[in-house]
Amino acid sequence: MEKLNIVDGRAYPFGMKNVDTDIVIPAHWLKTISRSGLGKGAFEVLRKEPGNVFDDPEYAGSPILIAGDNFGCGSSREHAAWALADLGIKVVIAPSFSDIFSGNAFKNGILTVVLPQEAIDRLMEVAQGLNGTPDPIHVDLEHQTVTTQFQDRFQFEIDPFRKHCLLGGLDEIGLTLGQADTISAFEARDGGARPWLVPAVA
Amino acid sequence: MTQLRTLYEKIWDAHVVERRPDGTCLIYIDRHLVHEVTSPQAFEGLRLAGRKVRRADLTLAVPDHNLPTTPRRDAAGNRIPIADPESAQQLAALERNAPEFGVRLIGDADVEQGIVHVVGPEQGFTLPGTTLVCGDSHTSSHGALGALAFGIGTSEVEHVLATQTLLLKQSKTMEVVVEGELGFGVTPKDVALAICGRIGTAGGTGYVMEYRGSVFRDMSIEGRLTVANMSIEAGARSGLFAPDEKTFAYLEGRPMAPKGAEWDAAVAYWKTLATDEGAVFDKTIVIDAAEIVPNVTWGTSPEDVVPVTGVVPDPESFADASKRAAAQKSLDYMGLTAGQRMEDVAIEHIFIGSCTNSRIEDLRAAADLLKGRHIAAGIKHAMVVPGSGLVKRQAEAEGLDRVFTDAGFEWREPGCSACLGMNPDKVPAGERCASTSNRNFMGRQGPGSRTHLVSPVMAAAAAITGHLTDVRELMGEKRGEMVA
Ligand code: SF4
């Protein structure tokens, strides 16, 4: 996984609430067997609307997405995170996220930042641009801040373990495999207590 | 004094491999279901890192999402090629990955094949008090048997395959209490829709639900599967039912359930799992069973629920501005106008199937209403897709397939089908489907499709009349016939 700390750049001023993962990536894109290339399908339905932010050349390649409440609800498909990653998004900022989506985002090196609605409203203005062209947004994971060139400064919370992994680009599976002995000890203990569980599949 | 715990807390505590200082726990996973859509990239990840599946004996693979629901073998037993190359590719990936990693695969033409969430309980793979995961959000279904079951993403699928564990934070607990007796014509699906309508699609976010009260105690296991299935539509990753005598009776003798002395020991343990009297939930929702009626959805979110006797709501009636905008958008998409009577909404497609409502009791209930009747002239296509090959076989043994086909329905092979339109079963743009599935999202049943979520008997009623219909009227006619 790539390391993530400072992300600086334009942000898609999206802001829509209750965006489910079918909107992020429609089901017919789930048919891939590889993780890359899904950016083409991201927000496919919304992109049919003229003037949508995702096809606005001003925002092409923006690393940040400003979203609305309850982003990523609905289906647990991780393709939503892959699609955003393939689009080049490294940070999504919203008032709240579905649990499954924020977990999937994290596992794919995308930072989800929760900020209050007032902060989102302000960041939407900055992302749209205060003087006609979009203004950049600065995200600093180490210091847990989102700042702008207009003196805005928002502090966010993040789970310390997630922060550690994102900063170090650490792969979760490798970390857990390092605890194989603890897992084996659990299996031995539990196998004594609930022998009927094994094997499930003969 | 020992601490009073809920069912969820008991299962959680029994699966903690390691607790970290920040409260994150490494949780052991007892059961892992794998299907063709969310696993290829997980197996790809293992292969690239040179890793193995830790416990293939706790893992079961079943294809379901992509399979066509038309026959899969020709008369000579050879596979009929799948027309869509991407579907064929995902299926082929599962058929290659399962043996390579030593995972048992139920094949596309095996009689045990079906939707993972129908197959798990049916095979006795799903057991009370277990942790069960699958790369699919409707894994919540298995909570009907008292399993802590939840959907995971592909990275987590890979994590479970490699380590048989997951890193998780404990959820908050919510009890959903429905007391009383369900009225005539009111089904578990209507209860699930009522809950979504009441608490909204984000109402359960961060919680594990436990369904409590007389309605759930009296409900069959299949009804409980319908309710637990839709926990995720109310925002909760898992929904639980305490295992009871009904659960044990359902599981006893299933192929993968424990046998003999192990069965007895298992039942004794399962009986200890119920929430302790006096244990505290973080949140309580109470619904009076008498208030629940046959429901339908009018919009593009499962929380957009109204009684079938009601009208399309006016977007202006919503307090919050974003809800008003969302409602207007939904109505435009659905081609409905505020104030329109739901019963006046004409339907062109009927879909009875999906992991919500494709089990034998669902099919029996729908067939019972359809017996001696025919789909209306305006219905372009009506289809029944059994949840598994075993459900299909049972239904055929009972003659239900004939009832459906005589009524004008197509009788199909098991799979996810038109629930999400990954296979050829799609609803055309702008056309309307009364569907027993769980999601009415924009484009879910095919680009531009319009979905109304209903129970199996309500789907059958709409098929008969050609519009959304209060099934109680048709049942009333039947009841009249029986009395006469
Ligand atoms: S039937 Fe529908 S909801 Fe259930 S697993 Fe299949 S696609 Fe998902």
mmCIF file with all atom_site columns, N, CA and C in Angstrom, chain A residues 70-132:
data_model
loop_
_atom_site.group_PDB
_atom_site.id
_atom_site.type_symbol
_atom_site.label_atom_id
_atom_site.label_alt_id
_atom_site.label_comp_id
_atom_site.label_asym_id
_atom_site.label_entity_id
_atom_site.label_seq_id
_atom_site.pdbx_PDB_ins_code
_atom_site.Cartn_x
_atom_site.Cartn_y
_atom_site.Cartn_z
_atom_site.occupancy
_atom_site.B_iso_or_equiv
_atom_site.pdbx_formal_charge
_atom_site.auth_seq_id
_atom_site.auth_comp_id
_atom_site.auth_asym_id
_atom_site.auth_atom_id
_atom_site.pdbx_PDB_model_num
ATOM 1   N N  . ASN A 1 70  ? -23.674 10.376 5.121   1.00 0.00 ? 70  ASN A N  1
ATOM 2   C CA . ASN A 1 70  ? -23.967 8.952  4.874   1.00 0.00 ? 70  ASN A CA 1
ATOM 3   C C  . ASN A 1 70  ? -23.390 8.474  3.544   1.00 0.00 ? 70  ASN A C  1
ATOM 4   N N  . PHE A 1 71  ? -22.202 8.931  3.220   1.00 0.00 ? 71  PHE A N  1
ATOM 5   C CA . PHE A 1 71  ? -21.584 8.550  1.948   1.00 0.00 ? 71  PHE A CA 1
ATOM 6   C C  . PHE A 1 71  ? -21.216 7.062  1.957   1.00 0.00 ? 71  PHE A C  1
ATOM 7   N N  . GLY A 1 72  ? -21.497 6.392  0.836   1.00 0.00 ? 72  GLY A N  1
ATOM 8   C CA . GLY A 1 72  ? -21.102 4.984  0.698   1.00 0.00 ? 72  GLY A CA 1
ATOM 9   C C  . GLY A 1 72  ? -22.050 3.998  1.328   1.00 0.00 ? 72  GLY A C  1
ATOM 10  N N  . CYS A 1 73  ? -23.335 4.390  1.524   1.00 0.00 ? 73  CYS A N  1
ATOM 11  C CA . CYS A 1 73  ? -24.288 3.453  2.104   1.00 0.00 ? 73  CYS A CA 1
ATOM 12  C C  . CYS A 1 73  ? -24.668 2.399  1.059   1.00 0.00 ? 73  CYS A C  1
ATOM 13  N N  . GLY A 1 74  ? -25.477 1.438  1.470   1.00 0.00 ? 74  GLY A N  1
ATOM 14  C CA . GLY A 1 74  ? -25.916 0.409  0.519   1.00 0.00 ? 74  GLY A CA 1
ATOM 15  C C  . GLY A 1 74  ? -24.953 -0.754 0.451   1.00 0.00 ? 74  GLY A C  1
ATOM 16  N N  . SER A 1 75  ? -24.789 -1.281 -0.739  1.00 0.00 ? 75  SER A N  1
ATOM 17  C CA . SER A 1 75  ? -24.024 -2.511 -0.935  1.00 0.00 ? 75  SER A CA 1
ATOM 18  C C  . SER A 1 75  ? -22.578 -2.382 -0.454  1.00 0.00 ? 75  SER A C  1
ATOM 19  N N  . SER A 1 76  ? -22.034 -3.516 0.021   1.00 0.00 ? 76  SER A N  1
ATOM 20  C CA . SER A 1 76  ? -20.695 -3.488 0.622   1.00 0.00 ? 76  SER A CA 1
ATOM 21  C C  . SER A 1 76  ? -19.579 -3.523 -0.416  1.00 0.00 ? 76  SER A C  1
ATOM 22  N N  . ARG A 1 77  ? -19.910 -3.454 -1.684  1.00 0.00 ? 77  ARG A N  1
ATOM 23  C CA . ARG A 1 77  ? -18.909 -3.641 -2.725  1.00 0.00 ? 77  ARG A CA 1
ATOM 24  C C  . ARG A 1 77  ? -17.666 -2.760 -2.546  1.00 0.00 ? 77  ARG A C  1
ATOM 25  N N  . GLU A 1 78  ? -16.534 -3.423 -2.530  1.00 0.00 ? 78  GLU A N  1
ATOM 26  C CA . GLU A 1 78  ? -15.276 -2.698 -2.371  1.00 0.00 ? 78  GLU A CA 1
ATOM 27  C C  . GLU A 1 78  ? -14.899 -1.991 -3.666  1.00 0.00 ? 78  GLU A C  1
ATOM 28  N N  . HIS A 1 79  ? -15.571 -2.388 -4.755  1.00 0.00 ? 79  HIS A N  1
ATOM 29  C CA . HIS A 1 79  ? -15.334 -1.731 -6.040  1.00 0.00 ? 79  HIS A CA 1
ATOM 30  C C  . HIS A 1 79  ? -15.532 -0.228 -5.921  1.00 0.00 ? 79  HIS A C  1
ATOM 31  N N  . ALA A 1 80  ? -16.365 0.199  -4.964  1.00 0.00 ? 80  ALA A N  1
ATOM 32  C CA . ALA A 1 80  ? -16.577 1.639  -4.778  1.00 0.00 ? 80  ALA A CA 1
ATOM 33  C C  . ALA A 1 80  ? -15.251 2.294  -4.400  1.00 0.00 ? 80  ALA A C  1
ATOM 34  N N  . ALA A 1 81  ? -14.522 1.660  -3.487  1.00 0.00 ? 81  ALA A N  1
ATOM 35  C CA . ALA A 1 81  ? -13.222 2.214  -3.087  1.00 0.00 ? 81  ALA A CA 1
ATOM 36  C C  . ALA A 1 81  ? -12.210 2.091  -4.232  1.00 0.00 ? 81  ALA A C  1
ATOM 37  N N  . TRP A 1 82  ? -12.229 0.967  -4.937  1.00 0.00 ? 82  TRP A N  1
ATOM 38  C CA . TRP A 1 82  ? -11.292 0.802  -6.070  1.00 0.00 ? 82  TRP A CA 1
ATOM 39  C C  . TRP A 1 82  ? -11.563 1.836  -7.143  1.00 0.00 ? 82  TRP A C  1
ATOM 40  N N  . ALA A 1 83  ? -12.860 2.111  -7.389  1.00 0.00 ? 83  ALA A N  1
ATOM 41  C CA . ALA A 1 83  ? -13.216 3.074  -8.433  1.00 0.00 ? 83  ALA A CA 1
ATOM 42  C C  . ALA A 1 83  ? -12.696 4.458  -8.053  1.00 0.00 ? 83  ALA A C  1
ATOM 43  N N  . LEU A 1 84  ? -12.875 4.835  -6.784  1.00 0.00 ? 84  LEU A N  1
ATOM 44  C CA . LEU A 1 84  ? -12.392 6.145  -6.344  1.00 0.00 ? 84  LEU A CA 1
ATOM 45  C C  . LEU A 1 84  ? -10.865 6.184  -6.434  1.00 0.00 ? 84  LEU A C  1
ATOM 46  N N  . ALA A 1 85  ? -10.219 5.114  -5.983  1.00 0.00 ? 85  ALA A N  1
ATOM 47  C CA . ALA A 1 85  ? -8.750  5.072  -6.031  1.00 0.00 ? 85  ALA A CA 1
ATOM 48  C C  . ALA A 1 85  ? -8.276  5.178  -7.482  1.00 0.00 ? 85  ALA A C  1
ATOM 49  N N  . ASP A 1 86  ? -8.971  4.486  -8.377  1.00 0.00 ? 86  ASP A N  1
ATOM 50  C CA . ASP A 1 86  ? -8.571  4.498  -9.786  1.00 0.00 ? 86  ASP A CA 1
ATOM 51  C C  . ASP A 1 86  ? -8.796  5.880  -10.414 1.00 0.00 ? 86  ASP A C  1
ATOM 52  N N  . LEU A 1 87  ? -9.743  6.617  -9.852  1.00 0.00 ? 87  LEU A N  1
ATOM 53  C CA . LEU A 1 87  ? -10.002 7.979  -10.305 1.00 0.00 ? 87  LEU A CA 1
ATOM 54  C C  . LEU A 1 87  ? -8.934  8.935  -9.766  1.00 0.00 ? 87  LEU A C  1
ATOM 55  N N  . GLY A 1 88  ? -8.117  8.436  -8.841  1.00 0.00 ? 88  GLY A N  1
ATOM 56  C CA . GLY A 1 88  ? -7.039  9.267  -8.283  1.00 0.00 ? 88  GLY A CA 1
ATOM 57  C C  . GLY A 1 88  ? -7.405  9.921  -6.961  1.00 0.00 ? 88  GLY A C  1
ATOM 58  N N  . ILE A 1 89  ? -8.537  9.499  -6.371  1.00 0.00 ? 89  ILE A N  1
ATOM 59  C CA . ILE A 1 89  ? -8.951  10.121 -5.105  1.00 0.00 ? 89  ILE A CA 1
ATOM 60  C C  . ILE A 1 89  ? -8.215  9.482  -3.930  1.00 0.00 ? 89  ILE A C  1
ATOM 61  N N  . LYS A 1 90  ? -7.650  10.337 -3.081  1.00 0.00 ? 90  LYS A N  1
ATOM 62  C CA . LYS A 1 90  ? -6.904  9.860  -1.920  1.00 0.00 ? 90  LYS A CA 1
ATOM 63  C C  . LYS A 1 90  ? -7.620  10.187 -0.610  1.00 0.00 ? 90  LYS A C  1
ATOM 64  N N  . VAL A 1 91  ? -8.481  11.204 -0.647  1.00 0.00 ? 91  VAL A N  1
ATOM 65  C CA . VAL A 1 91  ? -9.188  11.619 0.566   1.00 0.00 ? 91  VAL A CA 1
ATOM 66  C C  . VAL A 1 91  ? -10.650 11.894 0.224   1.00 0.00 ? 91  VAL A C  1
ATOM 67  N N  . VAL A 1 92  ? -11.574 11.381 1.053   1.00 0.00 ? 92  VAL A N  1
ATOM 68  C CA . VAL A 1 92  ? -12.988 11.755 0.930   1.00 0.00 ? 92  VAL A CA 1
ATOM 69  C C  . VAL A 1 92  ? -13.362 12.448 2.238   1.00 0.00 ? 92  VAL A C  1
ATOM 70  N N  . ILE A 1 93  ? -13.972 13.622 2.120   1.00 0.00 ? 93  ILE A N  1
ATOM 71  C CA . ILE A 1 93  ? -14.369 14.387 3.308   1.00 0.00 ? 93  ILE A CA 1
ATOM 72  C C  . ILE A 1 93  ? -15.893 14.484 3.309   1.00 0.00 ? 93  ILE A C  1
ATOM 73  N N  . ALA A 1 94  ? -16.530 14.081 4.419   1.00 0.00 ? 94  ALA A N  1
ATOM 74  C CA . ALA A 1 94  ? -17.997 14.094 4.492   1.00 0.00 ? 94  ALA A CA 1
ATOM 75  C C  . ALA A 1 94  ? -18.426 14.215 5.948   1.00 0.00 ? 94  ALA A C  1
ATOM 76  N N  . PRO A 1 95  ? -19.699 14.580 6.186   1.00 0.00 ? 95  PRO A N  1
ATOM 77  C CA . PRO A 1 95  ? -20.189 14.637 7.578   1.00 0.00 ? 95  PRO A CA 1
ATOM 78  C C  . PRO A 1 95  ? -20.307 13.254 8.213   1.00 0.00 ? 95  PRO A C  1
ATOM 79  N N  . SER A 1 96  ? -20.563 12.211 7.387   1.00 0.00 ? 96  SER A N  1
ATOM 80  C CA . SER A 1 96  ? -20.563 10.847 7.923   1.00 0.00 ? 96  SER A CA 1
ATOM 81  C C  . SER A 1 96  ? -20.428 9.870  6.767   1.00 0.00 ? 96  SER A C  1
ATOM 82  N N  . PHE A 1 97  ? -19.984 8.655  7.111   1.00 0.00 ? 97  PHE A N  1
ATOM 83  C CA . PHE A 1 97  ? -19.785 7.601  6.113   1.00 0.00 ? 97  PHE A CA 1
ATOM 84  C C  . PHE A 1 97  ? -20.480 6.342  6.594   1.00 0.00 ? 97  PHE A C  1
ATOM 85  N N  . SER A 1 98  ? -20.850 5.471  5.671   1.00 0.00 ? 98  SER A N  1
ATOM 86  C CA . SER A 1 98  ? -21.307 4.156  6.112   1.00 0.00 ? 98  SER A CA 1
ATOM 87  C C  . SER A 1 98  ? -20.074 3.422  6.643   1.00 0.00 ? 98  SER A C  1
ATOM 88  N N  . ASP A 1 99  ? -20.304 2.570  7.640   1.00 0.00 ? 99  ASP A N  1
ATOM 89  C CA . ASP A 1 99  ? -19.190 1.851  8.272   1.00 0.00 ? 99  ASP A CA 1
ATOM 90  C C  . ASP A 1 99  ? -18.415 1.028  7.256   1.00 0.00 ? 99  ASP A C  1
ATOM 91  N N  . ILE A 1 100 ? -19.152 0.315  6.420   1.00 0.00 ? 100 ILE A N  1
ATOM 92  C CA . ILE A 1 100 ? -18.481 -0.599 5.487   1.00 0.00 ? 100 ILE A CA 1
ATOM 93  C C  . ILE A 1 100 ? -17.629 0.194  4.509   1.00 0.00 ? 100 ILE A C  1
ATOM 94  N N  . PHE A 1 101 ? -18.181 1.279  3.992   1.00 0.00 ? 101 PHE A N  1
ATOM 95  C CA . PHE A 1 101 ? -17.404 2.047  3.020   1.00 0.00 ? 101 PHE A CA 1
ATOM 96  C C  . PHE A 1 101 ? -16.133 2.591  3.640   1.00 0.00 ? 101 PHE A C  1
ATOM 97  N N  . SER A 1 102 ? -16.203 3.161  4.846   1.00 0.00 ? 102 SER A N  1
ATOM 98  C CA . SER A 1 102 ? -14.979 3.764  5.378   1.00 0.00 ? 102 SER A CA 1
ATOM 99  C C  . SER A 1 102 ? -13.928 2.693  5.640   1.00 0.00 ? 102 SER A C  1
ATOM 100 N N  . GLY A 1 103 ? -14.367 1.489  6.032   1.00 0.00 ? 103 GLY A N  1
ATOM 101 C CA . GLY A 1 103 ? -13.414 0.387  6.204   1.00 0.00 ? 103 GLY A CA 1
ATOM 102 C C  . GLY A 1 103 ? -12.764 0.008  4.877   1.00 0.00 ? 103 GLY A C  1
ATOM 103 N N  . ASN A 1 104 ? -13.592 -0.098 3.839   1.00 0.00 ? 104 ASN A N  1
ATOM 104 C CA . ASN A 1 104 ? -13.047 -0.452 2.519   1.00 0.00 ? 104 ASN A CA 1
ATOM 105 C C  . ASN A 1 104 ? -12.102 0.615  1.996   1.00 0.00 ? 104 ASN A C  1
ATOM 106 N N  . ALA A 1 105 ? -12.448 1.868  2.221   1.00 0.00 ? 105 ALA A N  1
ATOM 107 C CA . ALA A 1 105 ? -11.610 2.968  1.750   1.00 0.00 ? 105 ALA A CA 1
ATOM 108 C C  . ALA A 1 105 ? -10.240 2.867  2.415   1.00 0.00 ? 105 ALA A C  1
ATOM 109 N N  . PHE A 1 106 ? -10.258 2.700  3.725   1.00 0.00 ? 106 PHE A N  1
ATOM 110 C CA . PHE A 1 106 ? -9.009  2.607  4.484   1.00 0.00 ? 106 PHE A CA 1
ATOM 111 C C  . PHE A 1 106 ? -8.124  1.478  3.955   1.00 0.00 ? 106 PHE A C  1
ATOM 112 N N  . LYS A 1 107 ? -8.733  0.330  3.715   1.00 0.00 ? 107 LYS A N  1
ATOM 113 C CA . LYS A 1 107 ? -7.940  -0.815 3.271   1.00 0.00 ? 107 LYS A CA 1
ATOM 114 C C  . LYS A 1 107 ? -7.324  -0.587 1.903   1.00 0.00 ? 107 LYS A C  1
ATOM 115 N N  . ASN A 1 108 ? -7.835  0.384  1.191   1.00 0.00 ? 108 ASN A N  1
ATOM 116 C CA . ASN A 1 108 ? -7.273  0.681  -0.120  1.00 0.00 ? 108 ASN A CA 1
ATOM 117 C C  . ASN A 1 108 ? -6.504  1.992  -0.114  1.00 0.00 ? 108 ASN A C  1
ATOM 118 N N  . GLY A 1 109 ? -6.101  2.403  1.079   1.00 0.00 ? 109 GLY A N  1
ATOM 119 C CA . GLY A 1 109 ? -5.239  3.580  1.193   1.00 0.00 ? 109 GLY A CA 1
ATOM 120 C C  . GLY A 1 109 ? -5.944  4.901  0.988   1.00 0.00 ? 109 GLY A C  1
ATOM 121 N N  . ILE A 1 110 ? -7.292  4.905  1.086   1.00 0.00 ? 110 ILE A N  1
ATOM 122 C CA . ILE A 1 110 ? -8.032  6.171  0.978   1.00 0.00 ? 110 ILE A CA 1
ATOM 123 C C  . ILE A 1 110 ? -8.399  6.631  2.383   1.00 0.00 ? 110 ILE A C  1
ATOM 124 N N  . LEU A 1 111 ? -8.119  7.890  2.673   1.00 0.00 ? 111 LEU A N  1
ATOM 125 C CA . LEU A 1 111 ? -8.439  8.467  3.976   1.00 0.00 ? 111 LEU A CA 1
ATOM 126 C C  . LEU A 1 111 ? -9.863  9.014  3.951   1.00 0.00 ? 111 LEU A C  1
ATOM 127 N N  . THR A 1 112 ? -10.683 8.632  4.929   1.00 0.00 ? 112 THR A N  1
ATOM 128 C CA . THR A 1 112 ? -12.013 9.244  5.054   1.00 0.00 ? 112 THR A CA 1
ATOM 129 C C  . THR A 1 112 ? -11.972 10.208 6.238   1.00 0.00 ? 112 THR A C  1
ATOM 130 N N  . VAL A 1 113 ? -12.354 11.442 5.995   1.00 0.00 ? 113 VAL A N  1
ATOM 131 C CA . VAL A 1 113 ? -12.306 12.485 7.018   1.00 0.00 ? 113 VAL A CA 1
ATOM 132 C C  . VAL A 1 113 ? -13.732 12.901 7.350   1.00 0.00 ? 113 VAL A C  1
ATOM 133 N N  . VAL A 1 114 ? -14.087 12.825 8.625   1.00 0.00 ? 114 VAL A N  1
ATOM 134 C CA . VAL A 1 114 ? -15.419 13.256 9.058   1.00 0.00 ? 114 VAL A CA 1
ATOM 135 C C  . VAL A 1 114 ? -15.321 14.663 9.637   1.00 0.00 ? 114 VAL A C  1
ATOM 136 N N  . LEU A 1 115 ? -16.088 15.580 9.064   1.00 0.00 ? 115 LEU A N  1
ATOM 137 C CA . LEU A 1 115 ? -16.138 16.959 9.569   1.00 0.00 ? 115 LEU A CA 1
ATOM 138 C C  . LEU A 1 115 ? -17.596 17.386 9.654   1.00 0.00 ? 115 LEU A C  1
ATOM 139 N N  . PRO A 1 116 ? -17.896 18.331 10.561  1.00 0.00 ? 116 PRO A N  1
ATOM 140 C CA . PRO A 1 116 ? -19.295 18.773 10.674  1.00 0.00 ? 116 PRO A CA 1
ATOM 141 C C  . PRO A 1 116 ? -19.803 19.450 9.392   1.00 0.00 ? 116 PRO A C  1
ATOM 142 N N  . GLN A 1 117 ? -21.126 19.474 9.253   1.00 0.00 ? 117 GLN A N  1
ATOM 143 C CA . GLN A 1 117 ? -21.744 20.003 8.037   1.00 0.00 ? 117 GLN A CA 1
ATOM 144 C C  . GLN A 1 117 ? -21.278 21.434 7.710   1.00 0.00 ? 117 GLN A C  1
ATOM 145 N N  . GLU A 1 118 ? -21.090 22.276 8.728   1.00 0.00 ? 118 GLU A N  1
ATOM 146 C CA . GLU A 1 118 ? -20.661 23.661 8.469   1.00 0.00 ? 118 GLU A CA 1
ATOM 147 C C  . GLU A 1 118 ? -19.304 23.666 7.773   1.00 0.00 ? 118 GLU A C  1
ATOM 148 N N  . ALA A 1 119 ? -18.420 22.768 8.242   1.00 0.00 ? 119 ALA A N  1
ATOM 149 C CA . ALA A 1 119 ? -17.088 22.702 7.635   1.00 0.00 ? 119 ALA A CA 1
ATOM 150 C C  . ALA A 1 119 ? -17.202 22.223 6.190   1.00 0.00 ? 119 ALA A C  1
ATOM 151 N N  . ILE A 1 120 ? -18.100 21.258 5.972   1.00 0.00 ? 120 ILE A N  1
ATOM 152 C CA . ILE A 1 120 ? -18.293 20.734 4.613   1.00 0.00 ? 120 ILE A CA 1
ATOM 153 C C  . ILE A 1 120 ? -18.807 21.853 3.704   1.00 0.00 ? 120 ILE A C  1
ATOM 154 N N  . ASP A 1 121 ? -19.771 22.639 4.219   1.00 0.00 ? 121 ASP A N  1
ATOM 155 C CA . ASP A 1 121 ? -20.330 23.732 3.420   1.00 0.00 ? 121 ASP A CA 1
ATOM 156 C C  . ASP A 1 121 ? -19.215 24.699 3.012   1.00 0.00 ? 121 ASP A C  1
ATOM 157 N N  . ARG A 1 122 ? -18.358 24.989 3.954   1.00 0.00 ? 122 ARG A N  1
ATOM 158 C CA . ARG A 1 122 ? -17.261 25.913 3.668   1.00 0.00 ? 122 ARG A CA 1
ATOM 159 C C  . ARG A 1 122 ? -16.286 25.289 2.648   1.00 0.00 ? 122 ARG A C  1
ATOM 160 N N  . LEU A 1 123 ? -15.960 24.034 2.836   1.00 0.00 ? 123 LEU A N  1
ATOM 161 C CA . LEU A 1 123 ? -15.017 23.388 1.910   1.00 0.00 ? 123 LEU A CA 1
ATOM 162 C C  . LEU A 1 123 ? -15.608 23.282 0.504   1.00 0.00 ? 123 LEU A C  1
ATOM 163 N N  . MET A 1 124 ? -16.925 23.137 0.442   1.00 0.00 ? 124 MET A N  1
ATOM 164 C CA . MET A 1 124 ? -17.599 23.120 -0.869  1.00 0.00 ? 124 MET A CA 1
ATOM 165 C C  . MET A 1 124 ? -17.377 24.460 -1.581  1.00 0.00 ? 124 MET A C  1
ATOM 166 N N  . GLU A 1 125 ? -17.494 25.549 -0.819  1.00 0.00 ? 125 GLU A N  1
ATOM 167 C CA . GLU A 1 125 ? -17.274 26.879 -1.416  1.00 0.00 ? 125 GLU A CA 1
ATOM 168 C C  . GLU A 1 125 ? -15.849 27.011 -1.932  1.00 0.00 ? 125 GLU A C  1
ATOM 169 N N  . VAL A 1 126 ? -14.900 26.563 -1.096  1.00 0.00 ? 126 VAL A N  1
ATOM 170 C CA . VAL A 1 126 ? -13.495 26.673 -1.484  1.00 0.00 ? 126 VAL A CA 1
ATOM 171 C C  . VAL A 1 126 ? -13.228 25.795 -2.713  1.00 0.00 ? 126 VAL A C  1
ATOM 172 N N  . ALA A 1 127 ? -13.782 24.592 -2.686  1.00 0.00 ? 127 ALA A N  1
ATOM 173 C CA . ALA A 1 127 ? -13.549 23.677 -3.804  1.00 0.00 ? 127 ALA A CA 1
ATOM 174 C C  . ALA A 1 127 ? -14.137 24.239 -5.095  1.00 0.00 ? 127 ALA A C  1
ATOM 175 N N  . GLN A 1 128 ? -15.278 24.924 -4.976  1.00 0.00 ? 128 GLN A N  1
ATOM 176 C CA . GLN A 1 128 ? -15.883 25.544 -6.167  1.00 0.00 ? 128 GLN A CA 1
ATOM 177 C C  . GLN A 1 128 ? -15.070 26.764 -6.586  1.00 0.00 ? 128 GLN A C  1
ATOM 178 N N  . GLY A 1 129 ? -14.368 27.369 -5.624  1.00 0.00 ? 129 GLY A N  1
ATOM 179 C CA . GLY A 1 129 ? -13.513 28.505 -5.925  1.00 0.00 ? 129 GLY A CA 1
ATOM 180 C C  . GLY A 1 129 ? -14.148 29.802 -5.514  1.00 0.00 ? 129 GLY A C  1
ATOM 181 N N  . LEU A 1 130 ? -13.412 30.590 -4.790  1.00 0.00 ? 130 LEU A N  1
ATOM 182 C CA . LEU A 1 130 ? -13.972 31.861 -4.314  1.00 0.00 ? 130 LEU A CA 1
ATOM 183 C C  . LEU A 1 130 ? -13.855 32.951 -5.380  1.00 0.00 ? 130 LEU A C  1
ATOM 184 N N  . ASN A 1 131 ? -12.945 32.738 -6.366  1.00 0.00 ? 131 ASN A N  1
ATOM 185 C CA . ASN A 1 131 ? -12.819 33.765 -7.427  1.00 0.00 ? 131 ASN A CA 1
ATOM 186 C C  . ASN A 1 131 ? -12.944 33.153 -8.817  1.00 0.00 ? 131 ASN A C  1
ATOM 187 N N  . GLY A 1 132 ? -13.870 32.261 -8.973  1.00 0.00 ? 132 GLY A N  1
ATOM 188 C CA . GLY A 1 132 ? -14.086 31.737 -10.318 1.00 0.00 ? 132 GLY A CA 1
ATOM 189 C C  . GLY A 1 132 ? -13.351 30.430 -10.616 1.00 0.00 ? 132 GLY A C  1
#
